[in-house]
Coordinates of C-alpha atoms in Angstrom, one line a residue:
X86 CA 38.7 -25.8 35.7
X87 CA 39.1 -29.2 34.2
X88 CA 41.7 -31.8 36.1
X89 CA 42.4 -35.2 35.3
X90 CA 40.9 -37.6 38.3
X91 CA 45.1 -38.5 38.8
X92 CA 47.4 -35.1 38.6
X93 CA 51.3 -35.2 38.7
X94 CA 52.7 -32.9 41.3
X95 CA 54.2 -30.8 38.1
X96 CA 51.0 -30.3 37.9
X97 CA 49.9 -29.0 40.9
X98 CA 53.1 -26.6 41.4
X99 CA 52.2 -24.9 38.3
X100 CA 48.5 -24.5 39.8
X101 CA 50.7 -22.4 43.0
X102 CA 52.1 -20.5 40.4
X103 CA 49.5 -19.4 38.9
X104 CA 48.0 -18.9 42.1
X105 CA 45.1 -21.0 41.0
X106 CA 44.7 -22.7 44.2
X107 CA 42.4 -21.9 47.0
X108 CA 41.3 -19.9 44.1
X109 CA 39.0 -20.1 40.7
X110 CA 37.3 -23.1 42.7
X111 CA 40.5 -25.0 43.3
X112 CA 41.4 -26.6 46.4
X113 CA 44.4 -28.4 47.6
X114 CA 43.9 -30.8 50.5
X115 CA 46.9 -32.6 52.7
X116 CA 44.9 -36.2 53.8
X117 CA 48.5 -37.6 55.7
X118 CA 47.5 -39.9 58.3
X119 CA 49.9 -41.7 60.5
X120 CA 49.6 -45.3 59.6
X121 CA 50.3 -46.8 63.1
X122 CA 46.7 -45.9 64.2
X123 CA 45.3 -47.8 62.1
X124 CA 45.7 -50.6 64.4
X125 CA 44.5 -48.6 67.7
X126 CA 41.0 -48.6 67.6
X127 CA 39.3 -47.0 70.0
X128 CA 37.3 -47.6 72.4
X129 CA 33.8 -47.4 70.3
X130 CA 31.2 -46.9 73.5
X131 CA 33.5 -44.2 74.9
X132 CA 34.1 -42.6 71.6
X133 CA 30.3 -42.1 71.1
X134 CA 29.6 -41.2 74.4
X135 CA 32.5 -38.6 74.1
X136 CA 32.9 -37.4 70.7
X137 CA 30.7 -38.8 68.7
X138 CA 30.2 -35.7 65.8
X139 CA 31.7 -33.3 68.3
X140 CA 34.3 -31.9 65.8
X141 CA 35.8 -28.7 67.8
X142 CA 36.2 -31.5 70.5
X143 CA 38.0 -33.9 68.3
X144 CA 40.2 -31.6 66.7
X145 CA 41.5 -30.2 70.0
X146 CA 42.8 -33.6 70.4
X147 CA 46.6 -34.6 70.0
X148 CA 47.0 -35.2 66.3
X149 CA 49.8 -37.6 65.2
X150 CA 48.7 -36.8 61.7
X151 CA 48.5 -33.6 62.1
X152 CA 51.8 -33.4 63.6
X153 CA 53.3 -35.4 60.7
X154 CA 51.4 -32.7 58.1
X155 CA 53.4 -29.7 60.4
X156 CA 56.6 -30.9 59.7
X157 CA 56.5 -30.7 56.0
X158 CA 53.6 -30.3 53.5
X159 CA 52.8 -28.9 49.8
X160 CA 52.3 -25.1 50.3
X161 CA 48.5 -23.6 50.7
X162 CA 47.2 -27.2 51.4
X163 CA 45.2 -27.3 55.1
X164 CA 45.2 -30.8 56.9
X165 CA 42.0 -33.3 56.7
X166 CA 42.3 -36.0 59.1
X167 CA 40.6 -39.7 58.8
X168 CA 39.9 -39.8 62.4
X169 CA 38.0 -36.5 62.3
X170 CA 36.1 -37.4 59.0
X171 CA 35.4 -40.8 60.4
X172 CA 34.8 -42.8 63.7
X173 CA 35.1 -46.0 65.1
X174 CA 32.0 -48.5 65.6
X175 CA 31.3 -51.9 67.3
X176 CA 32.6 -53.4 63.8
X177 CA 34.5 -50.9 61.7
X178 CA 37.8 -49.0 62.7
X179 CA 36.2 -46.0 60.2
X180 CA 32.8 -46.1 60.0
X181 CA 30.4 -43.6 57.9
X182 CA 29.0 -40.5 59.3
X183 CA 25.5 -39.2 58.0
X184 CA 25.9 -36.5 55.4
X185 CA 24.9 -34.4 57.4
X186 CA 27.6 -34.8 60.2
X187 CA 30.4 -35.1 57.3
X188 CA 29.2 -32.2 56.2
X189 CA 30.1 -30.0 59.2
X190 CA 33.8 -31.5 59.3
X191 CA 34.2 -30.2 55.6
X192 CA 32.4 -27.2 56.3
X193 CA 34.8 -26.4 59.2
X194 CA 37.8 -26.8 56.8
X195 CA 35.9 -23.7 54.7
X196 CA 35.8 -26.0 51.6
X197 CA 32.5 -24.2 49.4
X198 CA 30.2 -26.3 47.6
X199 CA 31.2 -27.4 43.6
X200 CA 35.1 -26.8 44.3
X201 CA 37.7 -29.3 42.8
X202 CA 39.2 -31.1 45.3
X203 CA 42.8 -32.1 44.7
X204 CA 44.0 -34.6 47.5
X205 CA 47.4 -35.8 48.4
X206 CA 49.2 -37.6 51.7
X207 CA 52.3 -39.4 51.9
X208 CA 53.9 -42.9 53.3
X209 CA 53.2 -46.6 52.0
X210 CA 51.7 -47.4 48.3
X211 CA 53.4 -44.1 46.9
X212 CA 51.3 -41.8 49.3
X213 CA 47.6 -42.8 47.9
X214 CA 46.1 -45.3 50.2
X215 CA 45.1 -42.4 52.4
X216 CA 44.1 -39.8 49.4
X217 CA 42.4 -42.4 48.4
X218 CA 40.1 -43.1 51.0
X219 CA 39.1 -39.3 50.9
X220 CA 38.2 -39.1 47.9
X221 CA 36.0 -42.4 48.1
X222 CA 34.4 -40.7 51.1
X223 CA 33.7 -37.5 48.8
X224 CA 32.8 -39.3 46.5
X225 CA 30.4 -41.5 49.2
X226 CA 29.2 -37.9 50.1
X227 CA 28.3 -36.6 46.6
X228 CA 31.5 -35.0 45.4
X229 CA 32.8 -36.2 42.3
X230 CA 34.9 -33.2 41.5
X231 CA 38.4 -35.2 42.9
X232 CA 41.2 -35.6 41.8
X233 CA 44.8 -37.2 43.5
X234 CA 48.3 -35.8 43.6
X235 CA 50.3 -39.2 41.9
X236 CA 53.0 -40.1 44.3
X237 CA 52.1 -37.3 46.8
X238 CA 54.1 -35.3 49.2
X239 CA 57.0 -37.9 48.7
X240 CA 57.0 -37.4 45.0
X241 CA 56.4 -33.5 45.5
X242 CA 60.2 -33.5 47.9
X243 CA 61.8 -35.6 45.6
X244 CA 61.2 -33.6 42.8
X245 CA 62.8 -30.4 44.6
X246 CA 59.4 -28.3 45.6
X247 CA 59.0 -26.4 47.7
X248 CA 57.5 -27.0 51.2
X249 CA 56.0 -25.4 54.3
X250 CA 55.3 -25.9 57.7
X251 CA 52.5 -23.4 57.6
X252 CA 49.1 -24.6 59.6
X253 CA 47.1 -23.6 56.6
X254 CA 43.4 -22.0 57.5
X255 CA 41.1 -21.5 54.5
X256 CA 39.1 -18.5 54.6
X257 CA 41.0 -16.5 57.9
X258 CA 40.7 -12.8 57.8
X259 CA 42.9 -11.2 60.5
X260 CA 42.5 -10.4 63.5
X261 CA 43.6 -8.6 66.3
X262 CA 43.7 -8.8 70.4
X263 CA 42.4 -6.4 72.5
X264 CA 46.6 -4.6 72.6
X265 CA 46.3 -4.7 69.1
X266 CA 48.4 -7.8 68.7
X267 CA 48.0 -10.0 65.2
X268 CA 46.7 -13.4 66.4
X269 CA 48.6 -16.1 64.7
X270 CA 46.8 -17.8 62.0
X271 CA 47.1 -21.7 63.7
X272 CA 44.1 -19.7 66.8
X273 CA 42.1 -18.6 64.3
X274 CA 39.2 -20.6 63.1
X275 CA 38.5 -20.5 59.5
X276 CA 35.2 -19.2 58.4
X277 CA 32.9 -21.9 57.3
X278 CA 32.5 -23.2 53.8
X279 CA 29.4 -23.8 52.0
X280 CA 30.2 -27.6 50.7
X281 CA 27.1 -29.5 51.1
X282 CA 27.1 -33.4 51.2
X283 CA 24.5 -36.1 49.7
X284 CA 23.8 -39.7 50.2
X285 CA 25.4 -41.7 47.6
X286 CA 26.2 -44.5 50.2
X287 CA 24.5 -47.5 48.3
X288 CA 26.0 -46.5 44.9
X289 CA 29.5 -46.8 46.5
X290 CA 29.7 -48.8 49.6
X291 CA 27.8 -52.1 50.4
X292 CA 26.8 -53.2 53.9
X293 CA 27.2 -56.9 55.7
X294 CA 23.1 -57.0 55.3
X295 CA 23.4 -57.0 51.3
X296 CA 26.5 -59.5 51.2
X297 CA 24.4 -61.9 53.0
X298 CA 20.8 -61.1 51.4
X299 CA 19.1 -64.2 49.9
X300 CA 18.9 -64.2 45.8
X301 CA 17.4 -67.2 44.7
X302 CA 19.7 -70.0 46.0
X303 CA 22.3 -68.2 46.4
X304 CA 23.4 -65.0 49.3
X305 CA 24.9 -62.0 47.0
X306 CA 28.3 -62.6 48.1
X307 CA 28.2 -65.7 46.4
X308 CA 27.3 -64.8 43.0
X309 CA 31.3 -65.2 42.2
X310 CA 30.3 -65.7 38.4
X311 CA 28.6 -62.9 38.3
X312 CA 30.6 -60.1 40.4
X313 CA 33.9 -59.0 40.7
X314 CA 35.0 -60.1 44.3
X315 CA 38.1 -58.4 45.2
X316 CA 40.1 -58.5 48.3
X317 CA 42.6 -55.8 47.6
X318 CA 45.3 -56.6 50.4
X319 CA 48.6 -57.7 50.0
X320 CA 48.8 -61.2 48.8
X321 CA 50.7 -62.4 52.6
X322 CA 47.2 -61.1 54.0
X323 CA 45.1 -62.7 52.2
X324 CA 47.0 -65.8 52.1
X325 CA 47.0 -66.1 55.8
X326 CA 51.0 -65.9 56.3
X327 CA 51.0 -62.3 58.1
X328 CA 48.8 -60.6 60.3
X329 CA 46.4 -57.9 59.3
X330 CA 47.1 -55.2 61.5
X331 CA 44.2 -54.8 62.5
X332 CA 44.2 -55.4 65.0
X333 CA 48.0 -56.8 65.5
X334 CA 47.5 -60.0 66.4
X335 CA 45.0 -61.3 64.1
X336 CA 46.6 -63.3 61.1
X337 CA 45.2 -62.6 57.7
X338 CA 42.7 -64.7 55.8
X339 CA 40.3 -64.6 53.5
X340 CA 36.6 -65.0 51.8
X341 CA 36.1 -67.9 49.7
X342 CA 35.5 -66.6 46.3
X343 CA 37.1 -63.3 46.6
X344 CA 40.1 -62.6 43.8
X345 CA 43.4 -61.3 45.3
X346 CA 44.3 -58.1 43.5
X347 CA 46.1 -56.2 46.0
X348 CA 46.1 -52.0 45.4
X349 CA 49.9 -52.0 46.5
X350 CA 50.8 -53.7 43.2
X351 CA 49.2 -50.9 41.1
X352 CA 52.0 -48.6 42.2
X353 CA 55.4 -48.8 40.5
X354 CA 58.5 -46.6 41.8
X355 CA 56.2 -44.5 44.0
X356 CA 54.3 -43.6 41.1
X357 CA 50.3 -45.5 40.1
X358 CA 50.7 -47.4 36.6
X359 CA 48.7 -45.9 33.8
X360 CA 45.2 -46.6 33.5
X361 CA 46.4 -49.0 30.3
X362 CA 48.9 -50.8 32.5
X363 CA 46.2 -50.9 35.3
X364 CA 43.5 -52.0 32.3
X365 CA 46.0 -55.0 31.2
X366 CA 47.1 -56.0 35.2
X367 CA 43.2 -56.3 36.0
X368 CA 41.8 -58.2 33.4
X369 CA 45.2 -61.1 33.4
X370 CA 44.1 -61.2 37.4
X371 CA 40.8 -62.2 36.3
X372 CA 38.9 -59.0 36.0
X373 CA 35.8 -58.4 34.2
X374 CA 34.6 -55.1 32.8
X375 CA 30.9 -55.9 32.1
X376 CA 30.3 -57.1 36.2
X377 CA 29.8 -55.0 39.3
X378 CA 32.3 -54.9 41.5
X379 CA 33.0 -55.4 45.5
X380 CA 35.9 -54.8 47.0
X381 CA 37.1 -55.3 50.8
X382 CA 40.4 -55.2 52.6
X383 CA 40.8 -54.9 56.4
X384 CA 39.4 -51.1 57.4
X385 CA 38.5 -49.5 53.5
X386 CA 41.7 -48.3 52.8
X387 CA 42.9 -50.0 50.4
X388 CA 39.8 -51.0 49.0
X389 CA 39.3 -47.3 48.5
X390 CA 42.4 -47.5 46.7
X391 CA 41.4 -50.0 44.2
X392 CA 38.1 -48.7 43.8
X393 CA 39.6 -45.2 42.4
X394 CA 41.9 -47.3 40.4
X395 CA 39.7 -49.3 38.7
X396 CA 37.4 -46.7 38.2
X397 CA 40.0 -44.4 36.4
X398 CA 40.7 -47.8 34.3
X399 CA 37.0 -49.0 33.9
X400 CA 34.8 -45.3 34.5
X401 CA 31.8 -47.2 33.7
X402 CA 32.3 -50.1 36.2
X403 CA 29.9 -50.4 39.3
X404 CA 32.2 -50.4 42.2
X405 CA 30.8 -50.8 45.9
X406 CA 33.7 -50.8 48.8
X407 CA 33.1 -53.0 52.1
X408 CA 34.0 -50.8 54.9
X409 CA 34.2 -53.6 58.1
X410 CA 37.4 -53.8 59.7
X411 CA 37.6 -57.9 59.8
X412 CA 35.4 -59.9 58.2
X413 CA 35.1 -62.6 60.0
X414 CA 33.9 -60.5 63.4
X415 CA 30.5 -60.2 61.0
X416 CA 30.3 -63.8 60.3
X417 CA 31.6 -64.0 56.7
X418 CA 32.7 -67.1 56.3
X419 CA 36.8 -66.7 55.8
X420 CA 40.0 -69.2 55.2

């Protein structure tokens, strides 16, 4: 089946009609993510030690997120969670997996290989910073069948949808207890999928080592007439008058060079602007087509969210998203 890369959640409630998902290769996935832990990093030696790739142990854990998908969610769609998918470093609040680690987590959920993946969440920048960021991770891990739900699960209420509170499994055949008793679905593991990740790292992330690597006279990350430098924060951020929030008390600031196009301003109403509106916003802030692009923000969210943007604007653009939490703790030089 053919989806557009941004689907409206008409869209998607005509696909439960027609019973289309978790069917004919169509999947439906709930990404929520409770913002507030953004800014509580753990502790990154103790997470290694303890859980470092250790799924079944991670997602025995109290879930805010999950907790927040279980009191409302779009029908059929089973919960993906960032701090599952991802995991804290010395330098990054969500650092990269291998492929191969990733690839168990997704596995787990009983996603198959070559299925279209339909994300959605909910909350701030009309529920796609956190969509976002999955898809940029599928699309890190070699899936470029994605697509996002515009305006996600607060659009989907607002339009009058329906919704459940179901803990959806993937691939659960019943089963029984030794009296005979069902065993609710929420104790039963799902069945694993056959999705199977690549690395496609370097084609859509770039590290602190290539910033700073030597070309000519010049490091990369000062070749501003040649890339597209983007911080994609909000403009108080970037111009130093708020904190970051991660973590809370550091106030924002920014890399000499880097263009201010903040993702927040590509939503409208709780709804993403067109990819002619996004075309037109881009190129008056400076934006040029025909130059590869780098984006950063605090942790990769809303870089992530840019970086789908701009892509759906410009397909043919070479984005790479900087992942690090705070620049500065890397020794970029900032303002």
């Amino acid at each position: 089946m053919s989806l557009k890369r941004l689907v409206d959640v008409g869209t998607v409630s005509q696909l439960l009609k027609k019973n289309i998902i978790n069917k004919e290769g169509v999947r439906l996935l709930d990404c929520t993510y409770e913002h507030s832990l953004v800014a509580q990093k753990p502790d990154w030696r103790q997470f290694k030690k303890e859980y470092y790739g250790n799924f079944e142990r991670l997602l025995g854990l109290p879930c805010p997120s999950k907790e927040l998908y279980l009191s409302g969610h779009i029908p059929k769609a089973p919960h993906l969670c960032l701090d599952v998918a991802l995991y804290p470093s010395q330098y990054e609040r969500f650092a990269l997996y291998p492929p191969e680690l990733f690839q168990e987590y997704i596995q787990m959920t009983g996603i198959d290989a070559g299925e279209h993946l339909i994300l959605y969440a909910r909350g701030m920048f009309g529920g796609m910073l956190h969509a976002s960021k999955f898809a940029w991770l599928f699309k890190t891990y070699g899936h470029e069948k994605v697509s996002l739900v515009d305006g996600g699960f607060d659009e989907w209420v607002k339009q009058g949808f329906e919704v459940s509170k179901d803990d959806v499994k993937l691939k659960v055949e019943p089963q029984f207890g030794k009296t005979g008793t069902l065993i609710p679905t929420e104790l039963v593991h799902s069945q694993r999928g056959s999705w199977k990740a690549s690395d496609n790292f370097s084609k859509y992330n770039i590290k602190f080592e290539q910033l700073e690597e030597q070309h000519g006279e010049r490091k990369y990350i000062e070749w501003t007439d040649d890339l597209n430098l983007l911080d994609s924060r909000v403009r108080g951020q970037f111009e130093g008058t708020v904190p970051t929030g991660c973590p809370p008390s550091v106030t924002g600031t920014h890399i000499p060079g880097f263009k201010n196009i903040p993702a927040a301003e590509l939503v409208e109403e709780g709804l993403t602007r067109s990819p002619e509106e996004i075309r037109d916003y881009l190129e008056v802030h400076g934006f040029k087509a025909d130059r590869p692009t780098v984006i950063m923000c605090n942790v990769g969210l809303q870089a992530a969210m840019l970086a789908y943007a701009i892509e759906s604007a410009f397909p043919h653009n070479p984005i790479q998203v900087y992942n690090v939490s705070v620049a500065a703790e890397n020794g970029l030089k900032v303002r």
